[in-house]
JSON list of C-alpha atoms in Angstrom, two decimals:
[
{"chain": "A", "resi": 1, "resn": "MET", "atom": "CA", "xyz": [-9.40, -27.42, -23.50]},
{"chain": "A", "resi": 2, "resn": "GLU", "atom": "CA", "xyz": [-12.17, -27.03, -21.84]},
{"chain": "A", "resi": 3, "resn": "LEU", "atom": "CA", "xyz": [-10.06, -23.93, -19.30]},
{"chain": "A", "resi": 4, "resn": "VAL", "atom": "CA", "xyz": [-12.55, -22.33, -16.32]},
{"chain": "A", "resi": 5, "resn": "ILE", "atom": "CA", "xyz": [-10.24, -20.24, -13.67]},
{"chain": "A", "resi": 6, "resn": "ARG", "atom": "CA", "xyz": [-12.63, -19.57, -10.68]},
{"chain": "A", "resi": 7, "resn": "LEU", "atom": "CA", "xyz": [-11.92, -19.45, -6.67]},
{"chain": "A", "resi": 8, "resn": "ALA", "atom": "CA", "xyz": [-10.91, -22.29, -5.44]},
{"chain": "A", "resi": 9, "resn": "THR", "atom": "CA", "xyz": [-12.94, -23.20, -2.15]},
{"chain": "A", "resi": 10, "resn": "ILE", "atom": "CA", "xyz": [-12.50, -25.15, 0.67]},
{"chain": "A", "resi": 11, "resn": "ASP", "atom": "CA", "xyz": [-13.24, -28.28, -1.21]},
{"chain": "A", "resi": 12, "resn": "ASP", "atom": "CA", "xyz": [-10.52, -28.05, -3.43]},
{"chain": "A", "resi": 13, "resn": "VAL", "atom": "CA", "xyz": [-6.93, -28.03, -1.29]},
{"chain": "A", "resi": 14, "resn": "PRO", "atom": "CA", "xyz": [-6.34, -32.06, -2.04]},
{"chain": "A", "resi": 15, "resn": "SER", "atom": "CA", "xyz": [-6.60, -30.51, -5.87]},
{"chain": "A", "resi": 16, "resn": "LEU", "atom": "CA", "xyz": [-4.28, -27.74, -5.06]},
{"chain": "A", "resi": 17, "resn": "LEU", "atom": "CA", "xyz": [-2.06, -30.16, -3.16]},
{"chain": "A", "resi": 18, "resn": "ASN", "atom": "CA", "xyz": [-1.44, -32.15, -6.42]},
{"chain": "A", "resi": 19, "resn": "ILE", "atom": "CA", "xyz": [-0.49, -29.41, -7.95]},
{"chain": "A", "resi": 20, "resn": "TYR", "atom": "CA", "xyz": [1.22, -27.94, -5.54]},
{"chain": "A", "resi": 21, "resn": "ALA", "atom": "CA", "xyz": [3.26, -31.65, -4.94]},
{"chain": "A", "resi": 22, "resn": "GLN", "atom": "CA", "xyz": [3.67, -31.84, -8.57]},
{"chain": "A", "resi": 23, "resn": "ALA", "atom": "CA", "xyz": [4.26, -28.42, -10.17]},
{"chain": "A", "resi": 24, "resn": "LEU", "atom": "CA", "xyz": [5.75, -26.78, -6.89]},
{"chain": "A", "resi": 25, "resn": "ASP", "atom": "CA", "xyz": [7.07, -28.96, -3.96]},
{"chain": "A", "resi": 26, "resn": "ASN", "atom": "CA", "xyz": [8.41, -31.42, -4.36]},
{"chain": "A", "resi": 27, "resn": "HIS", "atom": "CA", "xyz": [5.87, -33.61, -3.99]},
{"chain": "A", "resi": 28, "resn": "LYS", "atom": "CA", "xyz": [6.33, -32.62, -0.08]},
{"chain": "A", "resi": 29, "resn": "VAL", "atom": "CA", "xyz": [3.15, -30.74, 1.26]},
{"chain": "A", "resi": 30, "resn": "LEU", "atom": "CA", "xyz": [1.05, -30.37, 4.32]},
{"chain": "A", "resi": 31, "resn": "SER", "atom": "CA", "xyz": [-1.85, -32.83, 5.51]},
{"chain": "A", "resi": 32, "resn": "VAL", "atom": "CA", "xyz": [-5.43, -32.34, 4.03]},
{"chain": "A", "resi": 33, "resn": "GLU", "atom": "CA", "xyz": [-5.81, -30.90, 7.47]},
{"chain": "A", "resi": 34, "resn": "ALA", "atom": "CA", "xyz": [-3.21, -28.94, 7.85]},
{"chain": "A", "resi": 35, "resn": "ALA", "atom": "CA", "xyz": [-3.64, -27.58, 4.38]},
{"chain": "A", "resi": 36, "resn": "LYS", "atom": "CA", "xyz": [-7.47, -26.38, 4.64]},
{"chain": "A", "resi": 37, "resn": "GLU", "atom": "CA", "xyz": [-7.21, -25.32, 8.05]},
{"chain": "A", "resi": 38, "resn": "ILE", "atom": "CA", "xyz": [-4.53, -22.50, 6.41]},
{"chain": "A", "resi": 39, "resn": "PHE", "atom": "CA", "xyz": [-6.75, -22.46, 3.64]},
{"chain": "A", "resi": 40, "resn": "ILE", "atom": "CA", "xyz": [-9.88, -21.19, 6.60]},
{"chain": "A", "resi": 41, "resn": "LYS", "atom": "CA", "xyz": [-7.05, -18.37, 7.42]},
{"chain": "A", "resi": 42, "resn": "GLN", "atom": "CA", "xyz": [-5.76, -17.06, 4.09]},
{"chain": "A", "resi": 43, "resn": "SER", "atom": "CA", "xyz": [-9.82, -16.81, 2.86]},
{"chain": "A", "resi": 44, "resn": "GLN", "atom": "CA", "xyz": [-9.87, -13.74, 6.17]},
{"chain": "A", "resi": 45, "resn": "TYR", "atom": "CA", "xyz": [-7.09, -12.00, 4.57]},
{"chain": "A", "resi": 46, "resn": "PRO", "atom": "CA", "xyz": [-8.92, -8.57, 2.52]},
{"chain": "A", "resi": 47, "resn": "ASP", "atom": "CA", "xyz": [-7.88, -9.57, -1.06]},
{"chain": "A", "resi": 48, "resn": "TYR", "atom": "CA", "xyz": [-6.00, -12.81, -0.17]},
{"chain": "A", "resi": 49, "resn": "HIS", "atom": "CA", "xyz": [-7.50, -15.23, -3.26]},
{"chain": "A", "resi": 50, "resn": "VAL", "atom": "CA", "xyz": [-6.34, -17.84, -4.69]},
{"chain": "A", "resi": 51, "resn": "PHE", "atom": "CA", "xyz": [-7.63, -19.12, -7.91]},
{"chain": "A", "resi": 52, "resn": "ILE", "atom": "CA", "xyz": [-8.07, -22.80, -9.72]},
{"chain": "A", "resi": 53, "resn": "ALA", "atom": "CA", "xyz": [-7.46, -23.00, -12.75]},
{"chain": "A", "resi": 54, "resn": "GLU", "atom": "CA", "xyz": [-9.51, -26.80, -14.45]},
{"chain": "A", "resi": 55, "resn": "ASN", "atom": "CA", "xyz": [-10.62, -28.00, -18.36]},
{"chain": "A", "resi": 56, "resn": "ASN", "atom": "CA", "xyz": [-13.35, -29.96, -18.31]},
{"chain": "A", "resi": 57, "resn": "GLY", "atom": "CA", "xyz": [-14.30, -29.79, -14.42]},
{"chain": "A", "resi": 58, "resn": "THR", "atom": "CA", "xyz": [-10.07, -31.40, -13.55]},
{"chain": "A", "resi": 59, "resn": "ALA", "atom": "CA", "xyz": [-7.88, -28.66, -11.37]},
{"chain": "A", "resi": 60, "resn": "ILE", "atom": "CA", "xyz": [-4.91, -28.39, -13.95]},
{"chain": "A", "resi": 61, "resn": "GLY", "atom": "CA", "xyz": [-3.42, -24.84, -12.74]},
{"chain": "A", "resi": 62, "resn": "THR", "atom": "CA", "xyz": [-3.69, -22.53, -9.36]},
{"chain": "A", "resi": 63, "resn": "PHE", "atom": "CA", "xyz": [-2.62, -19.13, -8.69]},
{"chain": "A", "resi": 64, "resn": "ALA", "atom": "CA", "xyz": [-2.75, -17.07, -5.52]},
{"chain": "A", "resi": 65, "resn": "LEU", "atom": "CA", "xyz": [-4.13, -13.13, -5.53]},
{"chain": "A", "resi": 66, "resn": "LEU", "atom": "CA", "xyz": [-2.70, -11.12, -3.44]},
{"chain": "A", "resi": 67, "resn": "VAL", "atom": "CA", "xyz": [-3.85, -7.59, -3.94]},
{"chain": "A", "resi": 68, "resn": "MET", "atom": "CA", "xyz": [-2.38, -4.88, -1.06]},
{"chain": "A", "resi": 69, "resn": "GLU", "atom": "CA", "xyz": [-3.49, -0.95, -0.14]},
{"chain": "A", "resi": 70, "resn": "ASN", "atom": "CA", "xyz": [-0.72, 1.26, -0.38]},
{"chain": "A", "resi": 71, "resn": "MET", "atom": "CA", "xyz": [-0.31, 4.98, 1.48]},
{"chain": "A", "resi": 72, "resn": "ALA", "atom": "CA", "xyz": [2.89, 5.74, -1.75]},
{"chain": "A", "resi": 73, "resn": "HIS", "atom": "CA", "xyz": [2.30, 5.76, -5.34]},
{"chain": "A", "resi": 74, "resn": "MET", "atom": "CA", "xyz": [-1.46, 7.88, -4.23]},
{"chain": "A", "resi": 75, "resn": "GLY", "atom": "CA", "xyz": [-2.89, 5.11, -2.95]},
{"chain": "A", "resi": 76, "resn": "SER", "atom": "CA", "xyz": [-3.05, 3.11, -5.98]},
{"chain": "A", "resi": 77, "resn": "PRO", "atom": "CA", "xyz": [-3.02, -0.14, -4.44]},
{"chain": "A", "resi": 78, "resn": "SER", "atom": "CA", "xyz": [-0.09, -3.57, -5.98]},
{"chain": "A", "resi": 79, "resn": "ALA", "atom": "CA", "xyz": [-0.15, -6.99, -6.51]},
{"chain": "A", "resi": 80, "resn": "VAL", "atom": "CA", "xyz": [1.22, -10.08, -5.41]},
{"chain": "A", "resi": 81, "resn": "ILE", "atom": "CA", "xyz": [1.25, -13.72, -7.28]},
{"chain": "A", "resi": 82, "resn": "GLU", "atom": "CA", "xyz": [3.08, -16.77, -5.96]},
{"chain": "A", "resi": 83, "resn": "ASP", "atom": "CA", "xyz": [2.77, -20.44, -6.18]},
{"chain": "A", "resi": 84, "resn": "VAL", "atom": "CA", "xyz": [1.92, -20.93, -9.53]},
{"chain": "A", "resi": 85, "resn": "GLY", "atom": "CA", "xyz": [1.78, -23.42, -10.55]},
{"chain": "A", "resi": 86, "resn": "VAL", "atom": "CA", "xyz": [0.33, -25.68, -13.24]},
{"chain": "A", "resi": 87, "resn": "LEU", "atom": "CA", "xyz": [0.44, -30.50, -13.52]},
{"chain": "A", "resi": 88, "resn": "PRO", "atom": "CA", "xyz": [3.81, -31.25, -14.95]},
{"chain": "A", "resi": 89, "resn": "GLU", "atom": "CA", "xyz": [1.21, -33.55, -18.19]},
{"chain": "A", "resi": 90, "resn": "ALA", "atom": "CA", "xyz": [-0.41, -29.67, -18.88]},
{"chain": "A", "resi": 91, "resn": "GLN", "atom": "CA", "xyz": [2.79, -27.24, -19.41]},
{"chain": "A", "resi": 92, "resn": "GLY", "atom": "CA", "xyz": [2.90, -25.48, -21.82]},
{"chain": "A", "resi": 93, "resn": "GLN", "atom": "CA", "xyz": [-0.75, -25.73, -23.79]},
{"chain": "A", "resi": 94, "resn": "GLY", "atom": "CA", "xyz": [-1.08, -21.96, -22.69]},
{"chain": "A", "resi": 95, "resn": "ILE", "atom": "CA", "xyz": [-2.52, -22.64, -19.17]},
{"chain": "A", "resi": 96, "resn": "GLY", "atom": "CA", "xyz": [0.22, -20.55, -17.29]},
{"chain": "A", "resi": 97, "resn": "LYS", "atom": "CA", "xyz": [-0.03, -18.25, -19.91]},
{"chain": "A", "resi": 98, "resn": "LYS", "atom": "CA", "xyz": [-3.90, -17.43, -19.32]},
{"chain": "A", "resi": 99, "resn": "MET", "atom": "CA", "xyz": [-4.03, -17.38, -15.95]},
{"chain": "A", "resi": 100, "resn": "MET", "atom": "CA", "xyz": [-1.32, -15.41, -15.68]},
{"chain": "A", "resi": 101, "resn": "ALA", "atom": "CA", "xyz": [-3.84, -12.42, -17.80]},
{"chain": "A", "resi": 102, "resn": "PHE", "atom": "CA", "xyz": [-7.01, -13.42, -15.75]},
{"chain": "A", "resi": 103, "resn": "ALA", "atom": "CA", "xyz": [-4.44, -11.56, -13.08]},
{"chain": "A", "resi": 104, "resn": "LEU", "atom": "CA", "xyz": [-2.78, -9.31, -14.93]},
{"chain": "A", "resi": 105, "resn": "GLN", "atom": "CA", "xyz": [-7.29, -8.61, -15.00]},
{"chain": "A", "resi": 106, "resn": "TYR", "atom": "CA", "xyz": [-8.47, -8.95, -12.68]},
{"chain": "A", "resi": 107, "resn": "ALA", "atom": "CA", "xyz": [-5.32, -5.82, -11.14]},
{"chain": "A", "resi": 108, "resn": "LYS", "atom": "CA", "xyz": [-6.53, -3.72, -13.35]},
{"chain": "A", "resi": 109, "resn": "GLU", "atom": "CA", "xyz": [-9.56, -4.01, -12.88]},
{"chain": "A", "resi": 110, "resn": "LYS", "atom": "CA", "xyz": [-8.25, -3.50, -8.70]},
{"chain": "A", "resi": 111, "resn": "GLY", "atom": "CA", "xyz": [-6.84, 0.38, -9.78]},
{"chain": "A", "resi": 112, "resn": "CYS", "atom": "CA", "xyz": [-3.66, -2.00, -9.17]},
{"chain": "A", "resi": 113, "resn": "TYR", "atom": "CA", "xyz": [-0.43, 0.41, -10.82]},
{"chain": "A", "resi": 114, "resn": "LYS", "atom": "CA", "xyz": [2.46, -2.78, -10.43]},
{"chain": "A", "resi": 115, "resn": "MET", "atom": "CA", "xyz": [2.15, -6.73, -10.15]},
{"chain": "A", "resi": 116, "resn": "SER", "atom": "CA", "xyz": [5.29, -8.11, -9.34]},
{"chain": "A", "resi": 117, "resn": "LEU", "atom": "CA", "xyz": [6.23, -12.22, -8.34]},
{"chain": "A", "resi": 118, "resn": "SER", "atom": "CA", "xyz": [9.79, -13.94, -7.43]},
{"chain": "A", "resi": 119, "resn": "SER", "atom": "CA", "xyz": [11.00, -16.64, -8.57]},
{"chain": "A", "resi": 120, "resn": "ASN", "atom": "CA", "xyz": [13.69, -18.89, -7.49]},
{"chain": "A", "resi": 121, "resn": "LEU", "atom": "CA", "xyz": [17.46, -18.40, -9.54]},
{"chain": "A", "resi": 122, "resn": "ARG", "atom": "CA", "xyz": [16.87, -22.51, -10.35]},
{"chain": "A", "resi": 123, "resn": "ARG", "atom": "CA", "xyz": [13.59, -21.79, -12.30]},
{"chain": "A", "resi": 124, "resn": "GLU", "atom": "CA", "xyz": [15.16, -19.90, -15.31]},
{"chain": "A", "resi": 125, "resn": "GLN", "atom": "CA", "xyz": [12.18, -22.45, -17.65]},
{"chain": "A", "resi": 126, "resn": "ALA", "atom": "CA", "xyz": [9.65, -19.95, -15.47]},
{"chain": "A", "resi": 127, "resn": "HIS", "atom": "CA", "xyz": [11.79, -17.06, -16.05]},
{"chain": "A", "resi": 128, "resn": "ARG", "atom": "CA", "xyz": [11.76, -17.07, -19.63]},
{"chain": "A", "resi": 129, "resn": "PHE", "atom": "CA", "xyz": [7.90, -17.71, -19.30]},
{"chain": "A", "resi": 130, "resn": "TYR", "atom": "CA", "xyz": [7.77, -15.02, -17.42]},
{"chain": "A", "resi": 131, "resn": "GLU", "atom": "CA", "xyz": [9.73, -12.60, -19.42]},
{"chain": "A", "resi": 132, "resn": "SER", "atom": "CA", "xyz": [7.29, -13.73, -22.35]},
{"chain": "A", "resi": 133, "resn": "LEU", "atom": "CA", "xyz": [4.53, -12.21, -21.06]},
{"chain": "A", "resi": 134, "resn": "GLY", "atom": "CA", "xyz": [5.93, -9.10, -20.18]},
{"chain": "A", "resi": 135, "resn": "PHE", "atom": "CA", "xyz": [7.04, -8.94, -17.73]},
{"chain": "A", "resi": 136, "resn": "ASN", "atom": "CA", "xyz": [10.84, -8.18, -16.45]},
{"chain": "A", "resi": 137, "resn": "LYS", "atom": "CA", "xyz": [13.27, -7.81, -14.10]},
{"chain": "A", "resi": 138, "resn": "HIS", "atom": "CA", "xyz": [14.04, -5.61, -11.24]},
{"chain": "A", "resi": 139, "resn": "GLY", "atom": "CA", "xyz": [16.45, -4.55, -8.51]},
{"chain": "A", "resi": 140, "resn": "PHE", "atom": "CA", "xyz": [16.69, -7.71, -6.18]},
{"chain": "A", "resi": 141, "resn": "SER", "atom": "CA", "xyz": [14.63, -9.48, -4.73]},
{"chain": "A", "resi": 142, "resn": "PHE", "atom": "CA", "xyz": [16.07, -10.80, -0.86]},
{"chain": "A", "resi": 143, "resn": "LEU", "atom": "CA", "xyz": [15.38, -13.29, 1.25]},
{"chain": "A", "resi": 144, "resn": "ILE", "atom": "CA", "xyz": [16.16, -14.67, 4.87]},
{"chain": "A", "resi": 145, "resn": "ASN", "atom": "CA", "xyz": [15.31, -17.89, 5.59]},
{"chain": "A", "resi": 146, "resn": "LEU", "atom": "CA", "xyz": [13.44, -18.03, 9.27]},
{"chain": "A", "resi": 147, "resn": "PRO", "atom": "CA", "xyz": [13.45, -20.92, 11.95]}
]
């Protein structure tokens, strides 16, 4: 396996949508045009990046990483990882582990004092995966759905 993790480009949007559809969103995703508009907006956020994992040029995984500046914690930034997904047929091959190691290294290089993520309560397999990587359940996550 020739795994490459790189910054996604606007040309990767169809591949990203395919991964989201199969790994995250129960086959319900935006149109390519709508997703490209959002990708352009996201690219304007400082230190927000979407990464794509490819095996021999085929997109098989993705994650987004936001590094946030912080006035607390002596100015040390923190990182939030979102939208972690690996195609079902590529799961169990260490792709997710390599993506998370990449994200952790990126956050360390940016001087982050922590990296956090949230996961739906029902995603117990994902919880075990994150715990196997050293993530700890910490506090509570609160959510309010907005109309």
